[in-house]
PDB file of C-alpha atoms in Angstrom:
ATOM      1  CA  UNK M  50       0.000   0.000   0.000  1.00 76.00           C
ATOM      2  CA  UNK M  51       1.222   3.503  -0.841  1.00 87.00           C
ATOM      3  CA  UNK M  52       1.365   5.666   2.289  1.00 90.00           C
ATOM      4  CA  UNK M  53      -0.183   9.135   2.180  1.00 94.00           C
ATOM      5  CA  UNK M  54       0.583  12.049   4.518  1.00 96.00           C
ATOM      6  CA  UNK M  55      -1.904  14.942   4.596  1.00 96.00           C
ATOM      7  CA  UNK M  56      -0.622  18.316   5.833  1.00 96.00           C
ATOM      8  CA  UNK M  57      -3.098  21.193   6.219  1.00 94.00           C
ATOM      9  CA  UNK M  58      -4.044  23.475   9.099  1.00 92.00           C
ATOM     10  CA  UNK M  59      -7.749  23.382   8.150  1.00 91.00           C
ATOM     11  CA  UNK M  60      -9.580  20.414   9.638  1.00 93.00           C
ATOM     12  CA  UNK M  61     -12.262  20.431   6.934  1.00 91.00           C
ATOM     13  CA  UNK M  62      -9.647  20.252   4.179  1.00 91.00           C
ATOM     14  CA  UNK M  63      -7.806  17.392   5.903  1.00 92.00           C
ATOM     15  CA  UNK M  64     -11.039  15.486   6.419  1.00 92.00           C
ATOM     16  CA  UNK M  65     -12.094  16.169   2.835  1.00 92.00           C
ATOM     17  CA  UNK M  66      -8.843  14.778   1.470  1.00 93.00           C
ATOM     18  CA  UNK M  67      -8.866  11.775   3.811  1.00 93.00           C
ATOM     19  CA  UNK M  68     -12.510  10.839   3.192  1.00 92.00           C
ATOM     20  CA  UNK M  69     -13.215  12.172  -0.305  1.00 90.00           C
ATOM     21  CA  UNK M  70     -11.126   9.583  -2.147  1.00 89.00           C
ATOM     22  CA  UNK M  71     -11.391   5.793  -2.058  1.00 91.00           C
ATOM     23  CA  UNK M  72      -7.766   5.363  -1.034  1.00 91.00           C
ATOM     24  CA  UNK M  73      -7.981   1.605  -0.537  1.00 86.00           C
ATOM     25  CA  UNK M  74      -9.203   1.064  -4.083  1.00 85.00           C
ATOM     26  CA  UNK M  75      -6.223   3.084  -5.314  1.00 86.00           C
ATOM     27  CA  UNK M  76      -3.815   0.947  -3.306  1.00 85.00           C
ATOM     28  CA  UNK M  77      -3.199   3.697  -0.753  1.00 90.00           C
ATOM     29  CA  UNK M  78      -3.609   4.310   2.948  1.00 91.00           C
ATOM     30  CA  UNK M  79      -3.676   7.644   4.809  1.00 94.00           C
ATOM     31  CA  UNK M  80      -0.782   7.060   7.190  1.00 92.00           C
ATOM     32  CA  UNK M  81      -1.120  10.323   9.131  1.00 95.00           C
ATOM     33  CA  UNK M  82      -2.413  13.881   9.160  1.00 95.00           C
ATOM     34  CA  UNK M  83      -0.505  16.985  10.267  1.00 95.00           C
ATOM     35  CA  UNK M  84      -1.810  20.438  11.185  1.00 94.00           C
ATOM     36  CA  UNK M  85       1.273  22.428  10.129  1.00 94.00           C
ATOM     37  CA  UNK M  86       4.541  22.121   8.270  1.00 93.00           C
ATOM     38  CA  UNK M  87       6.643  21.463  11.371  1.00 95.00           C
ATOM     39  CA  UNK M  88       4.472  18.519  12.331  1.00 95.00           C
ATOM     40  CA  UNK M  89       4.414  17.386   8.709  1.00 94.00           C
ATOM     41  CA  UNK M  90       8.213  17.469   8.564  1.00 95.00           C
ATOM     42  CA  UNK M  91       8.500  15.291  11.660  1.00 94.00           C
ATOM     43  CA  UNK M  92       5.928  12.787  10.418  1.00 95.00           C
ATOM     44  CA  UNK M  93       7.416  12.627   6.921  1.00 94.00           C
ATOM     45  CA  UNK M  94      10.871  11.790   8.268  1.00 93.00           C
ATOM     46  CA  UNK M  95       9.370   9.265  10.660  1.00 91.00           C
ATOM     47  CA  UNK M  96       6.872   7.536   8.358  1.00 90.00           C
ATOM     48  CA  UNK M  97       8.612   7.862   4.960  1.00 89.00           C
ATOM     49  CA  UNK M  98       5.343   8.380   3.012  1.00 91.00           C
ATOM     50  CA  UNK M  99       5.164   7.731  -0.710  1.00 88.00           C
ATOM     51  CA  UNK M 100       3.055  10.863  -1.240  1.00 92.00           C
ATOM     52  CA  UNK M 101       2.584  14.104   0.712  1.00 94.00           C
ATOM     53  CA  UNK M 102      -0.511  16.226   0.066  1.00 94.00           C
ATOM     54  CA  UNK M 103       0.190  19.627   1.579  1.00 92.00           C
ATOM     55  CA  UNK M 104      -1.198  23.142   1.834  1.00 90.00           C
ATOM     56  CA  UNK M 105       1.199  26.040   1.309  1.00 86.00           C
ATOM     57  CA  UNK M 106       0.149  28.590   3.921  1.00 86.00           C
ATOM     58  CA  UNK M 107       0.284  27.103   7.443  1.00 89.00           C
ATOM     59  CA  UNK M 108       1.394  28.241  10.912  1.00 88.00           C
ATOM     60  CA  UNK M 109       4.801  27.363  12.421  1.00 89.00           C
ATOM     61  CA  UNK M 110       6.213  26.180   9.065  1.00 91.00           C
ATOM     62  CA  UNK M 111       4.632  26.601   5.647  1.00 89.00           C
ATOM     63  CA  UNK M 112       4.453  23.907   3.009  1.00 87.00           C
ATOM     64  CA  UNK M 113       7.334  25.255   0.944  1.00 86.00           C
ATOM     65  CA  UNK M 114       9.687  25.416   3.937  1.00 90.00           C
ATOM     66  CA  UNK M 115       8.662  21.877   4.858  1.00 92.00           C
ATOM     67  CA  UNK M 116       9.391  20.549   1.359  1.00 89.00           C
ATOM     68  CA  UNK M 117      12.711  22.396   1.221  1.00 88.00           C
ATOM     69  CA  UNK M 118      13.805  20.862   4.523  1.00 91.00           C
ATOM     70  CA  UNK M 119      12.649  17.384   3.477  1.00 90.00           C
ATOM     71  CA  UNK M 120      14.694  17.612   0.284  1.00 85.00           C
ATOM     72  CA  UNK M 121      17.648  18.864   2.309  1.00 86.00           C
ATOM     73  CA  UNK M 122      17.395  15.790   4.542  1.00 87.00           C
ATOM     74  CA  UNK M 123      17.222  13.384   1.624  1.00 83.00           C
ATOM     75  CA  UNK M 124      13.477  12.781   1.522  1.00 84.00           C
ATOM     76  CA  UNK M 125      12.236  12.190  -2.032  1.00 80.00           C
ATOM     77  CA  UNK M 126       8.545  11.615  -1.287  1.00 86.00           C
ATOM     78  CA  UNK M 127       6.266  12.789  -4.084  1.00 87.00           C
ATOM     79  CA  UNK M 128       4.159  15.841  -3.235  1.00 88.00           C
ATOM     80  CA  UNK M 129       0.898  17.439  -4.338  1.00 89.00           C
ATOM     81  CA  UNK M 130       0.511  21.071  -3.304  1.00 86.00           C
ATOM     82  CA  UNK M 131      -2.858  22.609  -2.456  1.00 86.00           C
ATOM     83  CA  UNK M 132      -2.954  26.312  -3.249  1.00 79.00           C
ATOM     84  CA  UNK M 133      -5.308  29.240  -3.661  1.00 73.00           C
ATOM     85  CA  UNK M 134      -5.444  30.973  -7.044  1.00 57.00           C
ATOM     86  CA  UNK M 135      -3.513  34.027  -5.858  1.00 59.00           C
ATOM     87  CA  UNK M 136      -0.645  31.795  -4.636  1.00 58.00           C
ATOM     88  CA  UNK M 137       0.219  30.429  -8.073  1.00 57.00           C
ATOM     89  CA  UNK M 138       3.790  31.731  -7.829  1.00 62.00           C
ATOM     90  CA  UNK M 139       4.189  29.651  -4.660  1.00 65.00           C
ATOM     91  CA  UNK M 140       2.938  26.592  -6.535  1.00 60.00           C
ATOM     92  CA  UNK M 141       5.621  27.166  -9.158  1.00 62.00           C
ATOM     93  CA  UNK M 142       8.255  27.297  -6.419  1.00 67.00           C
ATOM     94  CA  UNK M 143       6.851  24.077  -4.968  1.00 64.00           C
ATOM     95  CA  UNK M 144       7.331  22.381  -8.327  1.00 67.00           C
ATOM     96  CA  UNK M 145      10.973  23.446  -8.254  1.00 65.00           C
ATOM     97  CA  UNK M 146      11.222  21.790  -4.808  1.00 64.00           C
ATOM     98  CA  UNK M 147      10.099  18.484  -6.256  1.00 61.00           C
ATOM     99  CA  UNK M 148       6.326  18.658  -5.999  1.00 66.00           C
ATOM    100  CA  UNK M 149       4.874  16.766  -8.949  1.00 70.00           C
ATOM    101  CA  UNK M 150       1.450  18.424  -9.122  1.00 77.00           C
ATOM    102  CA  UNK M 151      -0.689  21.168  -7.592  1.00 80.00           C
ATOM    103  CA  UNK M 152      -4.410  21.706  -7.147  1.00 83.00           C
ATOM    104  CA  UNK M 153      -6.165  25.050  -6.953  1.00 81.00           C
ATOM    105  CA  UNK M 154      -8.622  25.418  -4.080  1.00 81.00           C
ATOM    106  CA  UNK M 155     -11.460  24.630  -4.103  1.00 81.00           C
ATOM    107  CA  UNK M 156     -10.867  21.384  -5.953  1.00 85.00           C
ATOM    108  CA  UNK M 157     -13.081  18.374  -6.620  1.00 88.00           C
ATOM    109  CA  UNK M 158     -12.449  14.917  -5.202  1.00 90.00           C
ATOM    110  CA  UNK M 159     -12.036  13.555  -8.736  1.00 90.00           C
ATOM    111  CA  UNK M 160      -9.338  16.189  -9.416  1.00 88.00           C
ATOM    112  CA  UNK M 161      -7.369  14.922  -6.416  1.00 90.00           C
ATOM    113  CA  UNK M 162      -7.926  11.282  -7.385  1.00 91.00           C
ATOM    114  CA  UNK M 163      -6.723  12.032 -10.894  1.00 89.00           C
ATOM    115  CA  UNK M 164      -3.568  13.756  -9.659  1.00 87.00           C
ATOM    116  CA  UNK M 165      -2.784  10.846  -7.332  1.00 89.00           C
ATOM    117  CA  UNK M 166      -3.377   8.306 -10.101  1.00 86.00           C
ATOM    118  CA  UNK M 167      -0.943  10.122 -12.403  1.00 81.00           C
ATOM    119  CA  UNK M 168       1.701  10.066  -9.690  1.00 81.00           C
ATOM    120  CA  UNK M 169       1.207   6.388  -8.844  1.00 78.00           C
ATOM    121  CA  UNK M 170       1.634   5.499 -12.494  1.00 73.00           C
ATOM    122  CA  UNK M 171       5.132   6.909 -12.282  1.00 66.00           C
ATOM    123  CA  UNK M 172       8.011   5.160 -10.579  1.00 48.00           C
ATOM    124  CA  UNK M 173       7.697   5.944  -6.891  1.00 47.00           C
ATOM    125  CA  UNK M 174      10.852   6.666  -4.950  1.00 49.00           C
ATOM    126  CA  UNK M 175      10.178   6.465  -1.212  1.00 53.00           C
ATOM    127  CA  UNK M 176      11.806   8.797   1.238  1.00 58.00           C
ATOM    128  CA  UNK M 177      15.429   7.724   1.676  1.00 68.00           C
ATOM    129  CA  UNK M 178      16.851   9.379   4.785  1.00 70.00           C
ATOM    130  CA  UNK M 179      20.361  10.788   4.755  1.00 72.00           C
ATOM    131  CA  UNK M 180      22.859   9.565   7.372  1.00 75.00           C
ATOM    132  CA  UNK M 181      23.005  13.033   8.957  1.00 74.00           C
ATOM    133  CA  UNK M 182      19.235  13.203   9.410  1.00 75.00           C
ATOM    134  CA  UNK M 183      19.374  10.292  11.835  1.00 79.00           C
ATOM    135  CA  UNK M 184      21.493  12.023  14.471  1.00 83.00           C
ATOM    136  CA  UNK M 185      19.649  13.755  17.347  1.00 83.00           C
ATOM    137  CA  UNK M 186      20.409  17.457  17.708  1.00 83.00           C
ATOM    138  CA  UNK M 187      23.208  18.411  20.064  1.00 87.00           C
ATOM    139  CA  UNK M 188      23.274  21.958  21.534  1.00 83.00           C
ATOM    140  CA  UNK M 189      25.784  24.331  19.931  1.00 82.00           C
ATOM    141  CA  UNK M 190      27.370  24.827  23.349  1.00 87.00           C
ATOM    142  CA  UNK M 191      26.855  21.491  25.130  1.00 90.00           C
ATOM    143  CA  UNK M 192      27.964  20.877  28.684  1.00 93.00           C
ATOM    144  CA  UNK M 193      31.249  19.098  29.343  1.00 93.00           C
ATOM    145  CA  UNK M 194      29.547  15.772  30.035  1.00 94.00           C
ATOM    146  CA  UNK M 195      27.404  15.856  26.900  1.00 93.00           C
ATOM    147  CA  UNK M 196      30.326  16.855  24.659  1.00 93.00           C
ATOM    148  CA  UNK M 197      32.563  14.149  26.116  1.00 95.00           C
ATOM    149  CA  UNK M 198      29.815  11.524  25.877  1.00 94.00           C
ATOM    150  CA  UNK M 199      29.328  12.254  22.178  1.00 93.00           C
ATOM    151  CA  UNK M 200      33.082  12.170  21.606  1.00 93.00           C
ATOM    152  CA  UNK M 201      33.372   8.850  23.441  1.00 94.00           C
ATOM    153  CA  UNK M 202      30.625   7.355  21.295  1.00 94.00           C
ATOM    154  CA  UNK M 203      32.278   8.638  18.115  1.00 92.00           C
ATOM    155  CA  UNK M 204      35.513   6.912  19.130  1.00 92.00           C
ATOM    156  CA  UNK M 205      34.078   3.671  20.540  1.00 94.00           C
ATOM    157  CA  UNK M 206      30.800   2.961  18.669  1.00 94.00           C
ATOM    158  CA  UNK M 207      32.284  -0.192  17.109  1.00 94.00           C
ATOM    159  CA  UNK M 208      32.880  -1.727  20.559  1.00 95.00           C
ATOM    160  CA  UNK M 209      30.225  -4.427  21.039  1.00 93.00           C
ATOM    161  CA  UNK M 210      30.218  -4.023  24.819  1.00 90.00           C
ATOM    162  CA  UNK M 211      29.966  -0.229  25.043  1.00 93.00           C
ATOM    163  CA  UNK M 212      27.159   1.076  27.232  1.00 92.00           C
ATOM    164  CA  UNK M 213      26.292   3.936  29.533  1.00 94.00           C
ATOM    165  CA  UNK M 214      28.187   2.299  32.391  1.00 94.00           C
ATOM    166  CA  UNK M 215      31.424   2.379  30.370  1.00 93.00           C
ATOM    167  CA  UNK M 216      30.859   5.976  29.302  1.00 95.00           C
ATOM    168  CA  UNK M 217      29.981   7.185  32.791  1.00 95.00           C
ATOM    169  CA  UNK M 218      32.982   5.368  34.256  1.00 94.00           C
ATOM    170  CA  UNK M 219      35.290   6.949  31.705  1.00 92.00           C
ATOM    171  CA  UNK M 220      33.922  10.401  32.561  1.00 93.00           C
ATOM    172  CA  UNK M 221      34.081   9.710  36.324  1.00 95.00           C
ATOM    173  CA  UNK M 222      30.412  10.527  36.817  1.00 94.00           C
ATOM    174  CA  UNK M 223      27.435   8.455  37.996  1.00 95.00           C
ATOM    175  CA  UNK M 224      25.219   6.830  35.389  1.00 94.00           C
ATOM    176  CA  UNK M 225      22.133   8.547  36.761  1.00 94.00           C
ATOM    177  CA  UNK M 226      23.692  12.021  36.610  1.00 96.00           C
ATOM    178  CA  UNK M 227      25.004  11.470  33.085  1.00 95.00           C
ATOM    179  CA  UNK M 228      21.618  10.162  31.961  1.00 94.00           C
ATOM    180  CA  UNK M 229      19.849  13.167  33.453  1.00 95.00           C
ATOM    181  CA  UNK M 230      22.187  15.763  31.938  1.00 95.00           C
ATOM    182  CA  UNK M 231      22.284  14.131  28.495  1.00 95.00           C
ATOM    183  CA  UNK M 232      18.507  13.721  28.253  1.00 94.00           C
ATOM    184  CA  UNK M 233      17.904  17.274  29.472  1.00 93.00           C
ATOM    185  CA  UNK M 234      20.210  18.831  26.861  1.00 93.00           C
ATOM    186  CA  UNK M 235      19.483  16.588  23.871  1.00 91.00           C
ATOM    187  CA  UNK M 236      16.001  15.197  24.563  1.00 90.00           C
ATOM    188  CA  UNK M 237      17.580  11.814  23.844  1.00 92.00           C
ATOM    189  CA  UNK M 238      18.996   9.068  26.058  1.00 94.00           C
ATOM    190  CA  UNK M 239      22.658   8.100  25.877  1.00 95.00           C
ATOM    191  CA  UNK M 240      21.681   4.629  24.668  1.00 94.00           C
ATOM    192  CA  UNK M 241      19.440   6.040  21.950  1.00 94.00           C
ATOM    193  CA  UNK M 242      22.195   8.372  20.763  1.00 94.00           C
ATOM    194  CA  UNK M 243      24.636   5.463  20.608  1.00 96.00           C
ATOM    195  CA  UNK M 244      22.157   3.453  18.535  1.00 95.00           C
ATOM    196  CA  UNK M 245      21.461   6.381  16.208  1.00 93.00           C
ATOM    197  CA  UNK M 246      25.169   7.038  15.750  1.00 93.00           C
ATOM    198  CA  UNK M 247      25.842   3.387  14.934  1.00 95.00           C
ATOM    199  CA  UNK M 248      23.098   3.332  12.289  1.00 94.00           C
ATOM    200  CA  UNK M 249      24.306   6.739  11.015  1.00 91.00           C
ATOM    201  CA  UNK M 250      27.744   5.211  10.378  1.00 92.00           C
ATOM    202  CA  UNK M 251      26.173   2.056   8.927  1.00 94.00           C
ATOM    203  CA  UNK M 252      24.218   4.140   6.407  1.00 91.00           C
ATOM    204  CA  UNK M 253      27.414   5.787   5.189  1.00 88.00           C
ATOM    205  CA  UNK M 254      29.186   2.435   4.892  1.00 91.00           C
ATOM    206  CA  UNK M 255      26.263   0.863   3.023  1.00 90.00           C
ATOM    207  CA  UNK M 256      26.387   3.705   0.483  1.00 83.00           C
ATOM    208  CA  UNK M 257      29.901   2.516  -0.363  1.00 79.00           C
ATOM    209  CA  UNK M 258      28.415  -0.812  -1.622  1.00 77.00           C
ATOM    210  CA  UNK M 259      31.697  -2.676  -1.160  1.00 83.00           C
ATOM    211  CA  UNK M 260      31.290  -4.121   2.360  1.00 87.00           C
ATOM    212  CA  UNK M 261      28.666  -6.815   2.886  1.00 92.00           C
ATOM    213  CA  UNK M 262      25.771  -6.163   5.267  1.00 95.00           C
ATOM    214  CA  UNK M 263      27.076  -8.543   7.938  1.00 95.00           C
ATOM    215  CA  UNK M 264      30.452  -6.794   7.719  1.00 95.00           C
ATOM    216  CA  UNK M 265      28.806  -3.398   8.214  1.00 95.00           C
ATOM    217  CA  UNK M 266      26.920  -4.769  11.220  1.00 96.00           C
ATOM    218  CA  UNK M 267      30.186  -5.900  12.766  1.00 96.00           C
ATOM    219  CA  UNK M 268      31.874  -2.594  12.001  1.00 95.00           C
ATOM    220  CA  UNK M 269      29.255  -0.629  13.935  1.00 96.00           C
ATOM    221  CA  UNK M 270      29.108  -2.868  16.986  1.00 96.00           C
ATOM    222  CA  UNK M 271      26.483  -5.530  16.193  1.00 96.00           C
ATOM    223  CA  UNK M 272      27.427  -9.205  16.311  1.00 93.00           C
ATOM    224  CA  UNK M 273      23.910 -10.319  15.347  1.00 95.00           C
ATOM    225  CA  UNK M 274      23.204  -9.219  11.771  1.00 95.00           C
ATOM    226  CA  UNK M 275      19.466  -9.924  12.165  1.00 95.00           C
ATOM    227  CA  UNK M 276      19.248  -7.667  15.199  1.00 96.00           C
ATOM    228  CA  UNK M 277      21.229  -5.031  13.300  1.00 96.00           C
ATOM    229  CA  UNK M 278      18.742  -5.307  10.443  1.00 95.00           C
ATOM    230  CA  UNK M 279      15.738  -4.855  12.722  1.00 94.00           C
ATOM    231  CA  UNK M 280      17.253  -1.762  14.380  1.00 94.00           C
ATOM    232  CA  UNK M 281      18.230  -0.339  10.982  1.00 94.00           C
ATOM    233  CA  UNK M 282      14.697  -0.759   9.617  1.00 91.00           C
ATOM    234  CA  UNK M 283      13.121   0.684  12.758  1.00 89.00           C
ATOM    235  CA  UNK M 284      15.172   3.885  12.431  1.00 90.00           C
ATOM    236  CA  UNK M 285      15.211   4.302   8.643  1.00 88.00           C
ATOM    237  CA  UNK M 286      12.060   2.539   7.458  1.00 85.00           C
ATOM    238  CA  UNK M 287      14.159   0.359   5.141  1.00 88.00           C
ATOM    239  CA  UNK M 288      16.124  -2.844   5.532  1.00 92.00           C
ATOM    240  CA  UNK M 289      19.901  -2.517   5.032  1.00 93.00           C
ATOM    241  CA  UNK M 290      19.636  -4.180   1.605  1.00 91.00           C
ATOM    242  CA  UNK M 291      16.734  -1.913   0.547  1.00 88.00           C
ATOM    243  CA  UNK M 292      18.668   1.146   1.662  1.00 88.00           C
ATOM    244  CA  UNK M 293      21.749   0.031  -0.226  1.00 85.00           C
ATOM    245  CA  UNK M 294      19.742  -0.588  -3.403  1.00 82.00           C
ATOM    246  CA  UNK M 295      18.099   2.837  -3.280  1.00 78.00           C
ATOM    247  CA  UNK M 296      21.435   4.595  -2.807  1.00 74.00           C
ATOM    248  CA  UNK M 297      22.830   3.400  -6.130  1.00 60.00           C
TER     249      UNK M 297
END
């Protein structure tokens, strides 16, 4: 099933898009709805939809800014832009950002269905995340413990036994204090950051195409290639082999 993400700040428009088309008959499912571009950006990177149907003018982040950031982070989801007549210049900009169609409001359900059908007839390239997009944000001026934790992970991620106990011991600080400080500054646990960094490195190595998947798993600290594959798919939405194929 092709996954659809609807992004619009107007509830009636979102409901109209979600309910006005027989998505199941078209081989689609509405995976999620977002009320603004910032929420749409988060959901798109998380869900890797095949198609995004988005308004242009929205609070917090507009549709164009959302598409620009998605392209910047390696997301190639197809997009249909919903626009008012007097925003035609914005629709043209959206097309330059990779949108494949636009609909002028108000539009008919059959117009939307037709646009979606045309897109599905094309070769669909799902959202392929970039290695950098996987890393949680670190403050520009992190505390000593956060900076040293990140540095330790960068240097020791390939160690199969590495964990928060090792990191805390190396920094001469309690595990609980390190966990508290790291989560407070990054909104991410130390263990989660380690996992994300390992998969970040794995993505870069898989793009090289020369090492085998089990070799990449070993390189980034996973002895069990099946477990590595499950973690990789959970974070990227693709299996290691699928990711490698789509990075050719």
